[in-house]
CSV table of C-alpha atoms and ligand atoms in Angstrom, one decimal:
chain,number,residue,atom,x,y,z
O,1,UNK,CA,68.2,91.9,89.6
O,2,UNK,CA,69.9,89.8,86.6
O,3,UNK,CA,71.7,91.5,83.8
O,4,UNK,CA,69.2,90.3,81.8
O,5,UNK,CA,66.7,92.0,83.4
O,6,UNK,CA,68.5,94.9,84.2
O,7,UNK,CA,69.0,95.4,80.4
O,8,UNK,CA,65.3,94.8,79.2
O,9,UNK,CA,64.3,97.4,82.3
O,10,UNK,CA,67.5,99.7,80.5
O,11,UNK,CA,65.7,99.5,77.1
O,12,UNK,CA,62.3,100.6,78.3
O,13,UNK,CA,61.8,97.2,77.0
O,14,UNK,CA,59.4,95.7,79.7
O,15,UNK,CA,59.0,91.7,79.5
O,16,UNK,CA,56.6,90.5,78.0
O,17,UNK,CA,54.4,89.7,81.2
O,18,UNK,CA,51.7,87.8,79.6
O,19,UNK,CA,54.5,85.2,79.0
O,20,UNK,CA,55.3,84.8,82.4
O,21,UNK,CA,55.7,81.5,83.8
O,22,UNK,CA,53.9,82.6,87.2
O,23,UNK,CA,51.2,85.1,86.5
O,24,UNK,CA,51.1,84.4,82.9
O,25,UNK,CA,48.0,84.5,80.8
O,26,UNK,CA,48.6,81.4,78.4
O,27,UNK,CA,46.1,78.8,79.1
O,28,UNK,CA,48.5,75.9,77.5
O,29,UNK,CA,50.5,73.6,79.0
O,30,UNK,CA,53.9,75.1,79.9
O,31,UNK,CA,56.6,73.9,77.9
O,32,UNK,CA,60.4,73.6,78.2
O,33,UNK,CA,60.7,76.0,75.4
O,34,UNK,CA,59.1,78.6,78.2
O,35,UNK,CA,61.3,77.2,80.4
O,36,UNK,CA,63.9,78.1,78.3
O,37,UNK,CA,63.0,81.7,78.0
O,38,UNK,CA,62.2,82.4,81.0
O,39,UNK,CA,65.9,82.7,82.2
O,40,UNK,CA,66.4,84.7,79.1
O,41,UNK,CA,63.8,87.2,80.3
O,42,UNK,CA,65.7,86.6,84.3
O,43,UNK,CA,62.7,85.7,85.5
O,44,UNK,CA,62.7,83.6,88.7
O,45,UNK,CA,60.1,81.0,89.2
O,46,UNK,CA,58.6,78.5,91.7
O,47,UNK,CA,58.2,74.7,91.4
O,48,UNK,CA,56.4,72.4,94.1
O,49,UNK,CA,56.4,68.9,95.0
O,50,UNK,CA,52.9,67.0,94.3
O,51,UNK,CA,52.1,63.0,94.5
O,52,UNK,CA,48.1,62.8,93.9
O,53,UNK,CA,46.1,64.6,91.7
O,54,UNK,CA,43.7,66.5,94.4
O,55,UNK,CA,47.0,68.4,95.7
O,56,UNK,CA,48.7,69.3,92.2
O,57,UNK,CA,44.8,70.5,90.7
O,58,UNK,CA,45.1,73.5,93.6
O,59,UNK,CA,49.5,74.1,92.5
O,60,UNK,CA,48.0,74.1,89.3
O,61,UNK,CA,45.2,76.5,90.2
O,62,UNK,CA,47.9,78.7,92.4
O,63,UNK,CA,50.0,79.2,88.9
O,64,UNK,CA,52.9,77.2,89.7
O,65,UNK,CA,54.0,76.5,86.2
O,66,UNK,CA,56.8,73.5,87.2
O,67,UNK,CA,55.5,70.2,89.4
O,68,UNK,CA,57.6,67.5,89.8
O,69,UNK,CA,56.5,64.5,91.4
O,70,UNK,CA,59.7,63.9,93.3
O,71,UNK,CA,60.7,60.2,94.7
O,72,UNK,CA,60.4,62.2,97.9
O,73,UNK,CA,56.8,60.4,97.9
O,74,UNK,CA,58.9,57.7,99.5
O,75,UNK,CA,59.4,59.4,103.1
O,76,UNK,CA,56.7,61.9,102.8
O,77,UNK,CA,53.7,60.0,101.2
O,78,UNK,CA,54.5,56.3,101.2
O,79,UNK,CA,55.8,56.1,104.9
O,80,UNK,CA,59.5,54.8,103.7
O,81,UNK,CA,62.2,56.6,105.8
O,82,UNK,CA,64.8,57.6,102.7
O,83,UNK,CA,63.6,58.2,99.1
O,84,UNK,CA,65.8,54.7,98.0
O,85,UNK,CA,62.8,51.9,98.2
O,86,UNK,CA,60.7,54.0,95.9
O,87,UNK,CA,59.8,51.8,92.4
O,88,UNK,CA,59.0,52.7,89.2
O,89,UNK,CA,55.4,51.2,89.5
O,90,UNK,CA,54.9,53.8,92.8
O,91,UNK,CA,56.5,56.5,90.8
O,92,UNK,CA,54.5,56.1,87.8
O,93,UNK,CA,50.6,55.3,89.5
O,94,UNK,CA,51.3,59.0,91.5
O,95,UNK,CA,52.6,60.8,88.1
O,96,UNK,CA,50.0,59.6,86.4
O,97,UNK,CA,47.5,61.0,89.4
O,98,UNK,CA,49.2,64.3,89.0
O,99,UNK,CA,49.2,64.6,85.5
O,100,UNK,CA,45.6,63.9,85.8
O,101,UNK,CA,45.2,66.5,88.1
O,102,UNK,CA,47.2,69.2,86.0
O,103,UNK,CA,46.0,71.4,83.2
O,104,UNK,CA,49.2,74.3,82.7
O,105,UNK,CA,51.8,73.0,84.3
O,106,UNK,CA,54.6,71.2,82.9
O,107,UNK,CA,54.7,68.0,85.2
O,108,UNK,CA,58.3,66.4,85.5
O,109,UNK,CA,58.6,63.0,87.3
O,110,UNK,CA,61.6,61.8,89.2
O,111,UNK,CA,63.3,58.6,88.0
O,112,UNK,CA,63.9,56.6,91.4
O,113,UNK,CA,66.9,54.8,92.8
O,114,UNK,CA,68.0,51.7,90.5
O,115,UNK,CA,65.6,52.8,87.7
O,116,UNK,CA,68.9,54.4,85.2
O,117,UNK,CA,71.9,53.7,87.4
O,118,UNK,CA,73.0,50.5,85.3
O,119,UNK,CA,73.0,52.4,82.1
O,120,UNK,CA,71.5,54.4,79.7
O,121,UNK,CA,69.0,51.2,78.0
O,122,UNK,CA,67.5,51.0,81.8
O,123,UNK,CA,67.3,55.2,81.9
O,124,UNK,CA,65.6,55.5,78.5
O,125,UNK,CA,63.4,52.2,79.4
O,126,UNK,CA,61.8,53.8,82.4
O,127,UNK,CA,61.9,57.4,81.5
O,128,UNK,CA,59.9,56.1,78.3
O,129,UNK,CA,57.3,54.5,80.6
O,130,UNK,CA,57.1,57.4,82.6
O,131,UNK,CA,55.8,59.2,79.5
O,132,UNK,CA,53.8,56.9,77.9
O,133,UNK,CA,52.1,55.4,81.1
O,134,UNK,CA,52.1,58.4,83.3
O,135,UNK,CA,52.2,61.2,80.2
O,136,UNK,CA,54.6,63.4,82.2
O,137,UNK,CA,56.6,65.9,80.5
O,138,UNK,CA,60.2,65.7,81.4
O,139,UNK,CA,62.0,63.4,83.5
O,140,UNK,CA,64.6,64.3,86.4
O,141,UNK,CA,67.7,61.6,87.4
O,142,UNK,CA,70.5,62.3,89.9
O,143,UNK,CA,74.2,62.6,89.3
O,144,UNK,CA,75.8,65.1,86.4
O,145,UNK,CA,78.8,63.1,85.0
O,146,UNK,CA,77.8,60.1,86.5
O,147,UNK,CA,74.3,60.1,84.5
O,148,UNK,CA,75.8,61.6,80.9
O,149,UNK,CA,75.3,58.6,79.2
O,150,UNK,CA,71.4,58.0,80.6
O,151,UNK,CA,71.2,62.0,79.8
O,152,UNK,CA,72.4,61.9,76.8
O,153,UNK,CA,70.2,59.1,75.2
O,154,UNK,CA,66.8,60.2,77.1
O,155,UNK,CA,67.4,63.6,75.8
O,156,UNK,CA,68.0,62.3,72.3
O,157,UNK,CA,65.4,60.1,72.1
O,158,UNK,CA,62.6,63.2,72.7
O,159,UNK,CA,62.2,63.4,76.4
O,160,UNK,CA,63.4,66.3,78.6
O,161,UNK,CA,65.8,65.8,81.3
O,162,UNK,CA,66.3,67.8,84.5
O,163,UNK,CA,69.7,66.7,86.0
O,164,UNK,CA,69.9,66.7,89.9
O,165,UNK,CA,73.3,67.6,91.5
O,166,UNK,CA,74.6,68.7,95.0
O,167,UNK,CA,72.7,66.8,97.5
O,168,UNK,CA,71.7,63.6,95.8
O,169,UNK,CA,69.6,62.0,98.2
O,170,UNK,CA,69.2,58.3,96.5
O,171,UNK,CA,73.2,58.5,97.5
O,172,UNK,CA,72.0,58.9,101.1
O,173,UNK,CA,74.1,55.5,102.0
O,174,UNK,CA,77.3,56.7,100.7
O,175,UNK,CA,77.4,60.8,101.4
O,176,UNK,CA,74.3,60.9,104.2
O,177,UNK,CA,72.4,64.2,104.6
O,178,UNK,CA,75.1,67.2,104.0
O,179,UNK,CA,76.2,70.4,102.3
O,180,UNK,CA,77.9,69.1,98.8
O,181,UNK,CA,80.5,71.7,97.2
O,182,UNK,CA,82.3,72.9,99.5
O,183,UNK,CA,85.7,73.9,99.0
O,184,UNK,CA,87.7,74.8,95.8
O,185,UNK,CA,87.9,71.5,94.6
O,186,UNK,CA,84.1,70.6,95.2
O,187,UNK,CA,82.9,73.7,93.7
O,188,UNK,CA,84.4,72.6,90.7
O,189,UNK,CA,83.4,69.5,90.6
O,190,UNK,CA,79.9,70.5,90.4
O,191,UNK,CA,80.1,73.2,88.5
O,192,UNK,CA,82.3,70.2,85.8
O,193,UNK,CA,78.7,67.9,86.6
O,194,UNK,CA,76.5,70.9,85.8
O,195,UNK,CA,78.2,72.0,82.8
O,196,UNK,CA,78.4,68.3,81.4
O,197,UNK,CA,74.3,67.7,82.2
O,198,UNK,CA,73.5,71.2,80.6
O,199,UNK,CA,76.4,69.7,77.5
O,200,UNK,CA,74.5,66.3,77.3
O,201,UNK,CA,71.3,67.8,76.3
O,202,UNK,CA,69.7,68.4,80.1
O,203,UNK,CA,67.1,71.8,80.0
O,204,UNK,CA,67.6,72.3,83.8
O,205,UNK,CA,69.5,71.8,87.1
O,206,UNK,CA,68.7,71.5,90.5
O,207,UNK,CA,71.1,72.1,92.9
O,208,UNK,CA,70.2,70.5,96.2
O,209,UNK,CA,72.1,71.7,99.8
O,210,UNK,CA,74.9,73.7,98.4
O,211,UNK,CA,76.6,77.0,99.0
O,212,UNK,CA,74.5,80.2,97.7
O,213,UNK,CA,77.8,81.3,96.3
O,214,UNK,CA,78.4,78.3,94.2
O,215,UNK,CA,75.0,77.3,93.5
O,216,UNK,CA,75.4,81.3,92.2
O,217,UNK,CA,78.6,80.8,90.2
O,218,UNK,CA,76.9,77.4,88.4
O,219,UNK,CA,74.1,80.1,87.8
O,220,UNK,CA,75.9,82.4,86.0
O,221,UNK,CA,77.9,79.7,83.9
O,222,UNK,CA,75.0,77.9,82.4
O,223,UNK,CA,72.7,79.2,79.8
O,224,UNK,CA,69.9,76.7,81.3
O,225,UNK,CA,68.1,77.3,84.4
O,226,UNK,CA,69.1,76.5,87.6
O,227,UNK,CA,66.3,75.6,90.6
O,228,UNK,CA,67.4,75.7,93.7
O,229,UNK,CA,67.1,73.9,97.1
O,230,UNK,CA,68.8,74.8,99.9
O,231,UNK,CA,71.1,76.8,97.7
O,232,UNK,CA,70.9,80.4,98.4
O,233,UNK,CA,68.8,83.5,97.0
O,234,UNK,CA,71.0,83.3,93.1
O,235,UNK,CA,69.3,80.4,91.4
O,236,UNK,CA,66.9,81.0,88.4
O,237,UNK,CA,63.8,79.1,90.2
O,238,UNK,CA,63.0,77.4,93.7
O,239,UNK,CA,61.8,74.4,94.5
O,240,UNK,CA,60.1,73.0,97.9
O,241,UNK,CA,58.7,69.5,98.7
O,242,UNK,CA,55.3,70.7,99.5
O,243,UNK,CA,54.5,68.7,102.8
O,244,UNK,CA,57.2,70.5,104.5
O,245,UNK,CA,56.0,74.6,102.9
O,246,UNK,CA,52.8,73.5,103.7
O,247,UNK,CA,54.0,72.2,107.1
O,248,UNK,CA,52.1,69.0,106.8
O,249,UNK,CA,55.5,66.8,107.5
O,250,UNK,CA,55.9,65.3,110.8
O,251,UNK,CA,59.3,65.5,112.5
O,252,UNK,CA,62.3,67.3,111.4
O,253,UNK,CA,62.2,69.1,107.9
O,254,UNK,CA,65.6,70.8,106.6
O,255,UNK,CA,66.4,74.1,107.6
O,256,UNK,CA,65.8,75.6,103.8
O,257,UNK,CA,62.3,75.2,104.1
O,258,UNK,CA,59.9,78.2,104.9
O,259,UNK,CA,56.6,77.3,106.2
O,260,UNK,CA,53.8,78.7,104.5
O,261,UNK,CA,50.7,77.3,106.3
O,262,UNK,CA,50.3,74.6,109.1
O,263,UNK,CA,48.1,72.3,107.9
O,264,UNK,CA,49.4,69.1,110.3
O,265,UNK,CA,47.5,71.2,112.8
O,266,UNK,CA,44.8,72.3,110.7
O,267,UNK,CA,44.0,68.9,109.7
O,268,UNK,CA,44.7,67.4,113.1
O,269,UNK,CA,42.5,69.7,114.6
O,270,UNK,CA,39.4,69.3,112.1
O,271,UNK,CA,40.1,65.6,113.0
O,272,UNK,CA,39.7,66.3,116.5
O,273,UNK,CA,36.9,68.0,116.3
O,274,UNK,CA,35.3,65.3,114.2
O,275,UNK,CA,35.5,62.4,116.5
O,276,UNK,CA,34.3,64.8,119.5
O,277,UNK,CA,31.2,65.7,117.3
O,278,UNK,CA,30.8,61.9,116.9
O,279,UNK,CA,31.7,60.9,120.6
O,280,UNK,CA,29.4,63.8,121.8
O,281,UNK,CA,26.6,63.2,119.1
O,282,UNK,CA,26.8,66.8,117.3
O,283,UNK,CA,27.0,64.6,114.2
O,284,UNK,CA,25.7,64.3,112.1
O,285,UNK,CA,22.4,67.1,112.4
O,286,UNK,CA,19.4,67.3,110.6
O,287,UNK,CA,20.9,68.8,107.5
O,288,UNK,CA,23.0,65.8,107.1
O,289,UNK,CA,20.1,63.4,107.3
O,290,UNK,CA,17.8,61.8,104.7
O,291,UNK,CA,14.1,60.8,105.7
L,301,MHF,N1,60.3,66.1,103.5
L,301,MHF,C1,61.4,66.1,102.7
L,301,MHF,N2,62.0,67.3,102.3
L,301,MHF,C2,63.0,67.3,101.5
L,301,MHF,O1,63.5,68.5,101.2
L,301,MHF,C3,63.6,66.1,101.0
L,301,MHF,C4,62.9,64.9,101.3
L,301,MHF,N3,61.9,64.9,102.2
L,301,MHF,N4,63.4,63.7,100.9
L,301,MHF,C5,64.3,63.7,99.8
L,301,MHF,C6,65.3,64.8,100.0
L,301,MHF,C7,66.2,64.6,101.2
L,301,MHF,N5,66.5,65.9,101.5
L,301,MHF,C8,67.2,66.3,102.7
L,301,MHF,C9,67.3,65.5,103.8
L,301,MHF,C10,68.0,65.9,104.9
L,301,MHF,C11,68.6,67.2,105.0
L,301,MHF,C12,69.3,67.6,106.2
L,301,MHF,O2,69.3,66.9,107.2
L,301,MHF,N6,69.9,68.8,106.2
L,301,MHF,C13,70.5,69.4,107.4
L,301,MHF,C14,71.7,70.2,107.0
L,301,MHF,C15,72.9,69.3,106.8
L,301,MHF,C16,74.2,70.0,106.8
L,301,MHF,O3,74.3,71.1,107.5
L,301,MHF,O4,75.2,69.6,106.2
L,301,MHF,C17,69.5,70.5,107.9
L,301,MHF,O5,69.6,70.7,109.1
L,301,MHF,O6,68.7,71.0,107.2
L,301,MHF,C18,68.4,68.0,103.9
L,301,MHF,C19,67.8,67.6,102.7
L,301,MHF,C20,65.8,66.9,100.7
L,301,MHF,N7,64.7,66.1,100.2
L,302,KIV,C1,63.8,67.7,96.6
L,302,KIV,C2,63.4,67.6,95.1
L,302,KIV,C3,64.3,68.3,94.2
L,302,KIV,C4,63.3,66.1,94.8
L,302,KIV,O1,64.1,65.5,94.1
L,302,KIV,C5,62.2,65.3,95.4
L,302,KIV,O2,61.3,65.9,95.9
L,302,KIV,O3,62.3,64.1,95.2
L,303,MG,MG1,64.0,63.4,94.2
């Protein structure tokens, strides 16, 4: 329990639950002001991946309040093997799909590799386009001090940012696949990016493969939310590329992931069964003919 919620539960003050970002009862599209407030009531809160508009409609339906249309389409949707070759024109026909395909939740799109790394005219450029064109409602870019500048003016210019620190896969070539903050001196260093992204105007973090204990620690020291992957049980909200909860990835998925279904076998298997209806000439039947 947070001290935030101890306190309200202390006052006989029970949160407002019709507020709630899961299990709420407002019919609106979620905001980053109730963002915002739901670490001030401690609530904790889920967010999935979603690249096309059939998957986000049942999120949407399921009361996740946060989707982000990660650049993680590039490996698990688009057949790429990293999230680097993803482009802004990819990124923004699939935000647009899930935007379509969304009525409550507050959709954020991923700004891809080489879209805000030369400085913050390119950031605010594309992050535009993924507002006007796709009509998502915050944006998310990688790095903390690296990105201040890109923050900084998307923020100021009227769209929400959600920096991305720890793990910062569009790095991949430079610092591959592992834990990030590690060790006093790493620690700090994120906990320096996350303070300077929550500084230069961002209204969340993710923190991506890091200790539970410091992805805890950056919890505690920031006033915005923290969502977590891969970093322990502390952080304010969770977040999952759905393929691999939904255990429709093929091969290896990271060991943070919990599998909530198995739909690579469920669909596999309806497949199967298909093309031996075919074959065999169980399809179609009578109630699937015209006369
Ligand atoms: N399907 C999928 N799931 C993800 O979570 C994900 C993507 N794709 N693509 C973009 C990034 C890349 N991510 C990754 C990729 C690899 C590991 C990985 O290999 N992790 C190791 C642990 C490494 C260590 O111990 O230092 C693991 O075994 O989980 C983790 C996250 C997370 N994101
Ligand atoms: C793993 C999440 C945070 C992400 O950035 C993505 O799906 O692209
Ligand atoms: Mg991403």
């Amino acid at each position: 329990m947070t001290l935030q919620s101890a306190q309200n539960q202390g006052a006989g003050r029970p949160s407002d639950s019709s507020k709630a970002l899961y299990g709420g009862t407002q019919s609106r599209r979620i905001t980053v002001h109730d963002i915002t407030a739901a670490k001030e009531r401690g609530e904790k809160w889920p967010m999935l991946t979603a690249y096309d508009a059939m998957t986000a409609s049942v999120f949407d339906e399921a009361g996740i309040p946060v989707i982000l249309v990660g650049d993680s389409m590039g490996n698990c949707h688009l057949g790429y093997d990293t999230t680097v070759p993803v482009t802004m024109d990819e990124m923004t026909l699939l935000s647009a799909a899930v935007v379509r395909g969304t009525r409550r939740a507050l959709v954020v799109g991923d700004l891809p590799f080489g879209s805000y790394q030369e400085g913050p005219v390119q950031a605010l450029r594309n992050a535009t386009r993924l507002v006007k064109e796709a009509g998502v409602g915050a944006v998310k870019l990688e790095g903390g001090e690296r990105s201040l500048e890109q923050t900084r003016l998307i923020v100021e210019s009227g769209i929400p940012v959600v920096s991305h620190l720890g793990l910062t896969p569009q790095s991949v070539n430079t610092m591959g696949y592992r834990v990030q903050g590690r060790g006093d001196e790493a620690a700090h260093r994120l906990l320096r990016d996350a303070k300077a992204a929550q500084d230069a105007g961002a209204f969340a973090v993710v923190l991506e493969l890091v200790p539970a204990e410091v992805a805890a620690e950056v919890t505690r020291s920031l006033h915005i939310p923290t969502i977590g992957i891969g970093a322990g049980a502390e952080t304010d909200a969770q977040v999952l590329v759905w393929t691999d909860m939904a255990g429709l990835t093929g091969g290896k998925v990271p060991r943070f992931t919990k599998q909530y279904a198995d739909l690579r076998r469920s669909l596999g298997d309806a497949a199967r069964s298909f093309a031996e209806d075919v074959a065999g000439g169980a399809f179609p039947a009578e109630e699937h003919t015209f006369h």
